[in-house]
Every structure is written in structure tokens, then in C-alpha cells.
Short mmCIF file of C-alpha atoms and ligand atoms in Angstrom, two decimals:
data_model
loop_
_atom_site.label_atom_id
_atom_site.label_comp_id
_atom_site.label_asym_id
_atom_site.label_seq_id
_atom_site.Cartn_x
_atom_site.Cartn_y
_atom_site.Cartn_z
CA MET A 1 -0.17 -0.10 0.22
CA GLY A 2 1.28 3.34 0.86
CA GLY A 3 1.26 6.40 -1.43
CA THR A 4 -0.01 9.78 -1.32
CA MET A 5 -3.23 11.50 -2.04
CA LYS A 6 -4.62 15.29 -2.28
CA ALA A 7 -7.09 16.29 0.06
CA VAL A 8 -8.54 19.48 0.90
CA ARG A 9 -7.85 19.85 4.90
CA PHE A 10 -8.78 22.91 7.27
CA HIS A 11 -6.01 24.34 9.12
CA ALA A 12 -7.35 27.21 10.81
CA ALA A 13 -10.13 30.06 9.88
CA LYS A 14 -9.78 31.24 6.22
CA ASP A 15 -7.20 28.43 5.88
CA ILE A 16 -8.09 25.58 3.87
CA ARG A 17 -5.32 23.82 1.60
CA VAL A 18 -4.87 21.47 -0.93
CA ASP A 19 -2.50 19.03 0.78
CA GLU A 20 -0.60 16.15 -0.41
CA VAL A 21 -1.51 13.36 2.91
CA PRO A 22 -0.73 9.78 3.01
CA ILE A 23 -3.39 7.61 1.38
CA PRO A 24 -5.17 6.05 4.49
CA GLU A 25 -4.82 1.91 5.73
CA LEU A 26 -7.56 -0.10 5.13
CA LYS A 27 -8.70 -1.69 8.63
CA PRO A 28 -10.63 -4.70 9.08
CA GLY A 29 -14.83 -3.98 9.24
CA TRP A 30 -13.75 -0.98 6.97
CA VAL A 31 -14.18 -0.02 3.55
CA ARG A 32 -12.34 2.62 1.62
CA LEU A 33 -13.88 5.05 -1.11
CA LYS A 34 -13.22 7.23 -3.63
CA PRO A 35 -15.26 10.36 -2.96
CA ALA A 36 -16.94 11.67 -6.45
CA PHE A 37 -19.26 14.91 -5.16
CA VAL A 38 -19.01 16.80 -2.01
CA GLY A 39 -21.64 19.25 -0.99
CA ILE A 40 -20.28 22.16 0.79
CA CYS A 41 -22.25 22.79 4.19
CA GLY A 42 -23.00 25.97 6.08
CA SER A 43 -21.20 24.06 8.95
CA ASP A 44 -18.09 24.09 6.94
CA LEU A 45 -18.64 27.47 5.93
CA HIS A 46 -18.83 28.72 9.61
CA GLU A 47 -15.48 26.85 10.39
CA TYR A 48 -13.96 28.57 7.72
CA GLU A 49 -15.30 31.87 8.52
CA ASP A 50 -14.15 31.65 12.59
CA GLY A 51 -13.76 28.57 13.49
CA PRO A 52 -12.73 25.93 14.65
CA HIS A 53 -16.20 25.22 16.30
CA ILE A 54 -17.03 21.36 15.55
CA ILE A 55 -12.89 20.67 13.94
CA PRO A 56 -10.94 19.83 17.15
CA PRO A 57 -8.26 22.44 17.40
CA LYS A 58 -4.79 21.45 17.37
CA GLY A 59 -3.87 19.88 20.87
CA SER A 60 -7.43 19.23 21.53
CA PRO A 61 -7.96 15.66 19.62
CA HIS A 62 -11.42 14.60 18.99
CA VAL A 63 -12.26 11.29 21.76
CA MET A 64 -13.05 9.12 18.91
CA THR A 65 -10.79 9.81 16.22
CA GLY A 66 -7.70 11.04 18.01
CA GLU A 67 -7.06 13.97 15.37
CA ALA A 68 -7.14 17.16 15.37
CA ALA A 69 -6.68 20.19 12.74
CA PRO A 70 -5.50 20.09 10.20
CA ILE A 71 -8.30 17.69 9.31
CA THR A 72 -9.77 16.55 5.86
CA ILE A 73 -13.05 18.21 5.48
CA GLY A 74 -16.26 16.95 3.50
CA HIS A 75 -18.90 15.32 5.28
CA GLU A 76 -22.02 15.37 2.53
CA PHE A 77 -20.55 13.16 -0.01
CA SER A 78 -21.42 10.24 -2.32
CA GLY A 79 -18.47 7.97 -3.65
CA VAL A 80 -17.41 4.49 -5.27
CA ILE A 81 -16.08 1.35 -3.15
CA ASP A 82 -12.46 0.95 -3.78
CA GLN A 83 -11.58 -1.65 -1.33
CA VAL A 84 -13.56 -3.95 1.20
CA GLY A 85 -11.79 -4.46 4.48
CA GLU A 86 -11.81 -8.19 5.96
CA GLY A 87 -14.92 -9.31 7.28
CA VAL A 88 -17.24 -6.87 5.38
CA THR A 89 -20.07 -8.43 3.64
CA GLY A 90 -22.80 -6.95 1.48
CA ILE A 91 -20.79 -4.13 0.11
CA GLU A 92 -18.66 -4.83 -3.09
CA VAL A 93 -16.02 -3.05 -4.95
CA GLY A 94 -17.49 -0.32 -7.63
CA ASP A 95 -20.90 0.02 -5.30
CA LYS A 96 -22.20 3.41 -5.54
CA VAL A 97 -22.52 4.86 -1.92
CA ALA A 98 -23.40 7.86 0.34
CA VAL A 99 -21.71 7.95 3.64
CA GLN A 100 -23.62 8.39 7.06
CA PRO A 101 -21.00 10.94 8.76
CA THR A 102 -21.93 10.80 12.07
CA ILE A 103 -19.47 9.31 14.20
CA TYR A 104 -20.61 7.87 17.34
CA ASP A 105 -19.30 5.48 20.19
CA GLY A 106 -22.16 2.68 20.35
CA GLY A 107 -21.63 2.26 24.13
CA CYS A 108 -22.61 5.41 25.60
CA ARG A 109 -26.11 5.89 27.40
CA ALA A 110 -27.70 7.49 24.05
CA CYS A 111 -25.85 4.86 21.51
CA LYS A 112 -27.26 1.92 23.98
CA ARG A 113 -31.18 3.37 23.02
CA GLY A 114 -30.10 3.45 19.42
CA LEU A 115 -29.85 7.48 19.35
CA THR A 116 -26.57 7.49 17.78
CA ASN A 117 -27.15 10.82 16.76
CA SER A 118 -27.13 12.04 20.39
CA CYS A 119 -23.73 10.39 21.27
CA ASP A 120 -21.47 11.28 24.06
CA SER A 121 -18.38 11.34 21.52
CA PHE A 122 -20.44 12.64 18.46
CA GLY A 123 -18.46 13.63 15.94
CA PHE A 124 -18.20 13.72 12.22
CA ILE A 125 -16.64 12.47 9.34
CA GLY A 126 -15.15 15.42 7.50
CA LEU A 127 -14.95 17.46 10.80
CA SER A 128 -13.82 15.30 13.45
CA GLY A 129 -11.30 13.19 11.50
CA TRP A 130 -11.53 9.52 9.97
CA GLY A 131 -10.45 11.62 6.51
CA GLY A 132 -13.56 12.92 4.60
CA GLY A 133 -15.22 13.52 1.05
CA MET A 134 -12.93 16.35 0.04
CA GLY A 135 -9.65 13.47 -0.35
CA GLU A 136 -9.35 11.38 -3.06
CA TYR A 137 -9.29 8.51 -0.68
CA THR A 138 -11.10 8.04 2.36
CA THR A 139 -12.01 5.03 4.98
CA ALA A 140 -15.26 4.53 6.82
CA PRO A 141 -16.88 1.52 9.32
CA ALA A 142 -18.71 -0.56 7.10
CA GLU A 143 -22.07 0.41 9.17
CA TYR A 144 -21.58 4.22 8.16
CA ILE A 145 -22.08 3.32 4.13
CA LYS A 146 -25.31 3.63 2.40
CA LYS A 147 -25.76 2.17 -0.88
CA LEU A 148 -27.13 3.79 -3.73
CA PRO A 149 -29.03 2.41 -6.73
CA LYS A 150 -27.10 1.50 -9.34
CA ASP A 151 -28.83 4.37 -11.79
CA MET A 152 -28.78 7.14 -9.10
CA ASP A 153 -26.31 10.25 -10.33
CA LEU A 154 -23.48 10.38 -7.75
CA LYS A 155 -24.51 14.21 -7.57
CA ILE A 156 -27.38 13.57 -6.04
CA GLY A 157 -25.87 10.70 -3.70
CA ALA A 158 -23.99 13.88 -2.39
CA LEU A 159 -27.24 15.71 -1.71
CA ILE A 160 -28.55 12.43 0.88
CA GLU A 161 -26.83 13.91 3.84
CA PRO A 162 -28.52 17.25 4.11
CA LEU A 163 -31.82 15.83 2.83
CA ALA A 164 -31.55 13.09 5.52
CA VAL A 165 -31.38 15.95 8.43
CA ALA A 166 -34.98 17.33 6.87
CA TRP A 167 -36.38 14.06 6.57
CA HIS A 168 -35.04 13.08 10.15
CA ALA A 169 -36.59 16.61 11.05
CA VAL A 170 -39.84 15.95 9.64
CA ALA A 171 -40.15 12.35 10.46
CA ASN A 172 -39.50 13.00 14.11
CA SER A 173 -42.35 15.78 14.18
CA PRO A 174 -45.81 15.37 15.16
CA LEU A 175 -46.87 16.11 11.35
CA LYS A 176 -50.24 14.66 10.56
CA ALA A 177 -52.41 14.88 7.29
CA GLY A 178 -53.95 17.90 6.84
CA ASP A 179 -51.46 20.10 8.91
CA ALA A 180 -50.37 23.58 7.93
CA VAL A 181 -46.82 24.43 8.30
CA LEU A 182 -44.21 26.96 8.36
CA VAL A 183 -40.89 26.96 7.53
CA LEU A 184 -38.37 29.38 8.83
CA GLY A 185 -35.52 30.05 6.33
CA GLY A 186 -35.06 29.06 2.44
CA GLY A 187 -31.30 27.48 2.68
CA PRO A 188 -30.33 24.37 1.94
CA ILE A 189 -31.67 22.63 4.87
CA GLY A 190 -35.27 24.97 4.68
CA LEU A 191 -35.50 24.07 1.47
CA ALA A 192 -34.80 20.24 1.75
CA VAL A 193 -37.70 20.46 4.77
CA VAL A 194 -40.14 21.49 2.02
CA LEU A 195 -39.03 18.77 0.08
CA SER A 196 -39.84 15.96 2.57
CA LEU A 197 -42.89 17.71 3.43
CA VAL A 198 -44.04 17.75 -0.33
CA ALA A 199 -42.73 13.96 -0.41
CA LYS A 200 -45.35 13.16 3.08
CA GLY A 201 -48.12 14.84 1.24
CA CYS A 202 -48.12 18.49 3.23
CA LYS A 203 -50.53 20.77 1.28
CA ASN A 204 -50.00 24.17 3.38
CA ILE A 205 -46.25 25.07 3.35
CA THR A 206 -45.19 28.35 3.69
CA VAL A 207 -41.96 29.62 3.83
CA ALA A 208 -40.49 33.00 5.34
CA GLU A 209 -37.13 33.78 3.38
CA ILE A 210 -35.76 37.42 3.27
CA SER A 211 -34.00 36.85 -0.47
CA GLY A 212 -36.20 36.53 -3.46
CA ARG A 213 -34.29 34.30 -5.48
CA ARG A 214 -34.71 31.82 -2.46
CA ARG A 215 -38.44 32.24 -1.99
CA GLN A 216 -38.20 31.25 -5.60
CA PHE A 217 -36.53 28.41 -5.02
CA ALA A 218 -39.09 27.52 -2.33
CA LYS A 219 -41.94 28.02 -4.26
CA ASP A 220 -40.08 25.62 -7.10
CA PHE A 221 -39.69 22.79 -4.47
CA GLY A 222 -43.39 23.02 -3.54
CA ALA A 223 -44.05 25.63 -0.94
CA HIS A 224 -47.59 26.72 -1.15
CA HIS A 225 -47.07 30.03 -0.42
CA VAL A 226 -43.69 32.38 0.63
CA VAL A 227 -43.17 35.53 2.80
CA ASN A 228 -40.79 37.80 2.83
CA PRO A 229 -40.21 38.93 6.47
CA ILE A 230 -38.73 41.77 6.53
CA GLU A 231 -42.07 43.30 4.11
CA GLU A 232 -44.81 41.24 5.31
CA ASP A 233 -46.25 40.18 8.93
CA VAL A 234 -45.58 36.87 8.97
CA VAL A 235 -48.09 36.15 11.95
CA GLN A 236 -51.01 37.81 10.11
CA LYS A 237 -50.32 35.91 7.03
CA THR A 238 -50.11 32.31 8.59
CA LYS A 239 -53.15 33.24 10.39
CA ASP A 240 -54.95 34.41 7.31
CA LEU A 241 -53.63 31.04 5.41
CA THR A 242 -54.88 29.17 8.36
CA GLY A 243 -58.89 30.24 8.91
CA GLY A 244 -57.08 32.39 11.69
CA GLU A 245 -56.02 29.54 14.10
CA GLY A 246 -52.10 29.93 13.18
CA VAL A 247 -49.90 26.83 11.87
CA ASP A 248 -49.57 23.48 13.51
CA LEU A 249 -45.86 23.45 13.23
CA CYS A 250 -43.07 25.36 12.17
CA PHE A 251 -39.65 24.60 11.52
CA ASP A 252 -36.78 26.85 12.23
CA ALA A 253 -33.72 26.29 9.50
CA ALA A 254 -33.13 30.35 9.85
CA GLY A 255 -31.50 30.22 13.79
CA VAL A 256 -31.96 34.04 14.52
CA GLN A 257 -34.19 35.66 17.15
CA LYS A 258 -36.45 37.22 15.16
CA ALA A 259 -37.40 34.90 13.40
CA VAL A 260 -37.85 32.37 16.52
CA ASP A 261 -39.82 35.27 17.53
CA PHE A 262 -42.57 35.72 14.78
CA GLY A 263 -42.16 31.94 14.03
CA LEU A 264 -43.04 31.09 17.55
CA GLU A 265 -46.31 33.77 17.51
CA SER A 266 -47.28 32.03 14.25
CA VAL A 267 -47.75 28.28 15.89
CA LYS A 268 -51.34 27.44 17.06
CA ALA A 269 -52.33 26.40 20.62
CA ARG A 270 -50.67 23.15 21.18
CA GLY A 271 -48.52 23.19 18.04
CA THR A 272 -44.99 22.71 17.74
CA PHE A 273 -41.77 24.65 16.94
CA VAL A 274 -38.85 22.52 15.69
CA ASN A 275 -35.51 23.66 16.12
CA ILE A 276 -33.10 22.45 13.44
CA ALA A 277 -30.62 25.48 13.42
CA LEU A 278 -27.37 25.20 14.62
CA TRP A 279 -27.32 27.88 17.23
CA GLY A 280 -23.11 27.62 18.38
CA ALA A 281 -22.75 29.39 21.56
CA GLN A 282 -25.75 31.84 21.11
CA ARG A 283 -28.60 31.61 23.51
CA VAL A 284 -31.95 31.77 22.41
CA ALA A 285 -34.88 34.18 24.29
CA LEU A 286 -38.42 32.22 23.89
CA ASN A 287 -41.60 33.93 24.97
CA MET A 288 -42.10 31.36 27.59
CA THR A 289 -45.99 33.12 28.41
CA HIS A 290 -46.83 32.68 24.81
CA MET A 291 -45.52 29.09 25.20
CA LEU A 292 -47.45 28.48 28.39
CA PHE A 293 -50.80 29.85 27.75
CA GLY A 294 -51.53 27.59 24.52
CA GLU A 295 -49.05 24.86 25.42
CA ARG A 296 -46.98 25.32 22.81
CA LYS A 297 -43.58 23.09 22.24
CA TYR A 298 -40.61 23.80 21.58
CA VAL A 299 -38.41 20.70 20.70
CA ALA A 300 -35.15 20.15 18.81
CA THR A 301 -33.79 17.48 16.15
CA VAL A 302 -30.28 17.01 15.13
CA THR A 303 -28.67 15.10 11.94
CA TYR A 304 -30.54 11.50 11.61
CA VAL A 305 -30.48 7.92 13.08
CA ASP A 306 -30.31 4.63 11.26
CA GLY A 307 -33.12 4.05 8.71
CA ASP A 308 -33.43 7.89 7.66
CA PHE A 309 -30.64 7.72 4.90
CA GLU A 310 -32.64 4.61 3.50
CA ALA A 311 -35.88 6.35 3.22
CA VAL A 312 -34.27 9.18 2.00
CA ILE A 313 -32.36 7.05 -0.59
CA GLU A 314 -35.59 5.24 -1.39
CA ALA A 315 -37.81 8.22 -1.37
CA VAL A 316 -35.55 10.04 -4.18
CA HIS A 317 -35.17 6.68 -6.52
CA ARG A 318 -39.13 6.72 -6.45
CA GLY A 319 -39.35 10.45 -7.72
CA ASP A 320 -41.03 11.76 -4.26
CA LEU A 321 -37.88 13.63 -3.19
CA LYS A 322 -37.02 16.02 -6.62
CA ALA A 323 -33.87 17.08 -5.18
CA ASP A 324 -31.75 18.08 -8.28
CA GLY A 325 -32.77 21.70 -8.36
CA MET A 326 -31.07 22.58 -5.26
CA ILE A 327 -27.41 21.89 -6.82
CA THR A 328 -26.63 25.61 -8.29
CA LYS A 329 -22.60 24.83 -9.02
CA VAL A 330 -19.66 22.17 -9.26
CA ILE A 331 -16.63 23.40 -8.76
CA ARG A 332 -12.98 21.86 -8.43
CA PRO A 333 -11.09 20.91 -5.11
CA ASP A 334 -8.82 23.60 -5.29
CA GLU A 335 -11.59 25.95 -5.57
CA VAL A 336 -13.36 25.85 -2.54
CA ALA A 337 -12.34 28.92 -0.58
CA GLU A 338 -12.98 31.25 -3.47
CA GLU A 339 -15.84 29.27 -5.48
CA GLY A 340 -17.10 27.62 -2.93
CA PHE A 341 -16.94 29.55 0.83
CA LYS A 342 -16.71 32.68 -1.03
CA ALA A 343 -19.62 32.29 -3.20
CA LEU A 344 -21.95 30.96 -0.57
CA VAL A 345 -21.45 34.20 1.44
CA GLU A 346 -21.19 36.96 -1.57
CA ASP A 347 -23.52 35.15 -4.14
CA LYS A 348 -26.12 33.58 -1.66
CA GLU A 349 -28.86 34.64 -3.38
CA ASN A 350 -28.25 32.52 -6.14
CA GLN A 351 -26.16 29.94 -4.45
CA VAL A 352 -27.80 26.82 -2.63
CA LYS A 353 -25.81 23.48 -2.85
CA ILE A 354 -22.49 23.96 -4.24
CA LEU A 355 -20.51 20.58 -4.92
CA VAL A 356 -16.75 19.96 -5.40
CA ASP A 357 -16.33 17.25 -8.14
CA MET A 358 -13.54 15.29 -6.78
CA SER A 359 -12.90 13.18 -10.20
CA LYS A 360 -10.59 16.81 -10.74
CA ALA A 361 -8.70 16.31 -6.95
CA LYS A 362 -5.47 14.49 -9.33
CA GLU A 363 -5.08 17.56 -11.49
CA VAL A 364 -5.10 20.05 -8.91
CA SER A 365 -1.96 21.53 -7.21
CA THR A 366 -1.12 21.39 -3.65
CA THR A 367 -1.57 24.86 -1.85
CA LYS A 368 1.78 26.44 -1.86
ZN1 ZN B 1 -22.63 6.74 22.05
#
């Protein structure tokens, strides 16, 4: 074995590089794959802008991986199996796959209950170590590998992870037939929530989003109504759309105080507000009186558990989840900072999901 490969690695905030690193060795029970397409996530952008946040800083290695920055990034990815480790069954060389990147220890109090997304040692392939999608090769435990149908486009395969986040949020909400739903934020996760709601047959979806282009995306993806919270009264609008009652459910994929305020206000008595947003160290204030007098619920959801990836892959394959419209740009591994992160900040209006094409990794030069 041996040899080296290119990998896009986070060194520090505003410092990501294409490095030459050793090709990872395969362990028993693990597989090696060649990543194909990698989505750039809002959390990658946070790391780049003012991280490290999830990425373990130099000197503080992650408890499961033993690794710290510099770390290979990319946790939303598809690929093709390149080698299968000893003892692995049901996965073959050449299989198209998506990787469920959440790292868990399998033995803590949450994992024992099957709640691997709430693991005490929680981490991510592509943020916490064990390689990542932006390497020419990466390895992962076989149980993290989710097979894709042979006829599925590997670009779509890279969307399974963000779709699974939204799918899990909807699957774990009390959504029932006839419910009216408000989605806060029309970024990739908000739009994936819309797609998941449409797939579940929801007939009354409103998206609150300040960007006009993103409101258009929301409509294209199946939202029945859109509202610009800068110009319109969201609470009044949702009342008008629900016979004065308010929405049954609100999904927060925005993560800003103002949106929480009008989102919670839009929820009817005994309705539920679901937080998906990543808040970092920031605290949010809740109008507890409004929650109390109306028995409203505020719940949280994070990533996915076993079964969510499978359900999303099936729904995409059946054509119930139409996600291809999310891909707005495909870039090379040496363009991640300029054409990826910068575009997501400066051209937010026009970008939803930017993919990195890893088949180009061989041709790019390492960062000097
Ligand atoms: Zn655990």
C-alpha cells in the first residue's frame, strides 16, 4: 500500500489548503472509497469563517478519532467503493454509496438506546477526523456506508446527507394529514424540509425567507406560500392562511432570534416549534408566556439515525423527493475557498448547494 493523495484540509479559520497526505490504510470491518461529489455545508462555512467550532483545534484531539486540525473536510458526499476490509459483507468494490458521516461510540447511554445522533462522543467524518469527502480516498466503518441504486447520479448521492437532516426533522415531528406548516429560512436545509414535507403529502407549506431568489426556489420546490419577513407580517399571513388559527408546526432552519419570535407567535395552541438550526454558543430567548398559555412545544432535532438515509435514498429513487434543483454549482477541489465559501457568502441569493467534483483532485496542485 502506501502512497499519497490530495486532500482539502482545514488548518485554521480562512486557511484551507490542498495538501499531499498519505492514502488511508484499510482496517478490518472498514471500507475504502473514492469520493465522487461533496456538498459544501453551512457548518463547513462556519468553520472557515471563524472556526474551529466542531473541528478539534490543534492540541485537543477528538475523543473517537484522536485527530485534530489540520483535518480533511467534506461530510456530505457520495463515492464508489474501492476496497472492502476483512469481515465486511454486503458491500462490493464498485458499489455507488453515500456515507452517513456521524461518528458515534456505540456504547454510551444514548447509543445503547439507538440514539446514535445524541452520542456523548459525537463527531463527524469530514469535521472530526477519519478522513472526509474532500480526499481522493477515504475510509469508514462498513456500518456508515449506505448503498445507492446503480442508476442514481452520484451528484444526487451527495445530497442524501442534507436531505436526511430534513427528513429526520419531519419524521420526528408530530406532522399529520391536513397540517399547516411554516418553514423559517430558505437555505439548503429549509428547502430540504420543504421537499420532505411535499414527499409526505403536506398541502399547506409557507416559507419565510428574506431573499427573493430563495423564495422562488422554495416555490419551485413545492412551497404553497412564501413570505418576506422584512416586508410582511408573518404572524398575520399565517393566520390568514389557516382560518385564523395559526400553523400546526414551525420548522426553524434560520436560527435567528427575530425568526424564532415570529415563528413561535405563528404556532397555534398545542402546536410545535421544531429547531433544526445550529446556534453555536448563542442563546435564544423564548416568549415563555406565549408558550405556556397555548401549551406550545419547542423541540429540537439533530442529524439523523439509522433508517433515515435509507428512507431518503428510497424516496429520491421513487421520485418523491426531487432534489436535483438544489445543485447550483459544481467546482474543483482547489476552488473550495474562492468559488465555494466566498460564493456562499457573497452570492447567497443564487447559491443553494455547491458540489466539489473529486474526479478533478488528481489535476489540482497542492497549496504553496
Ligand atoms: Zn455513544
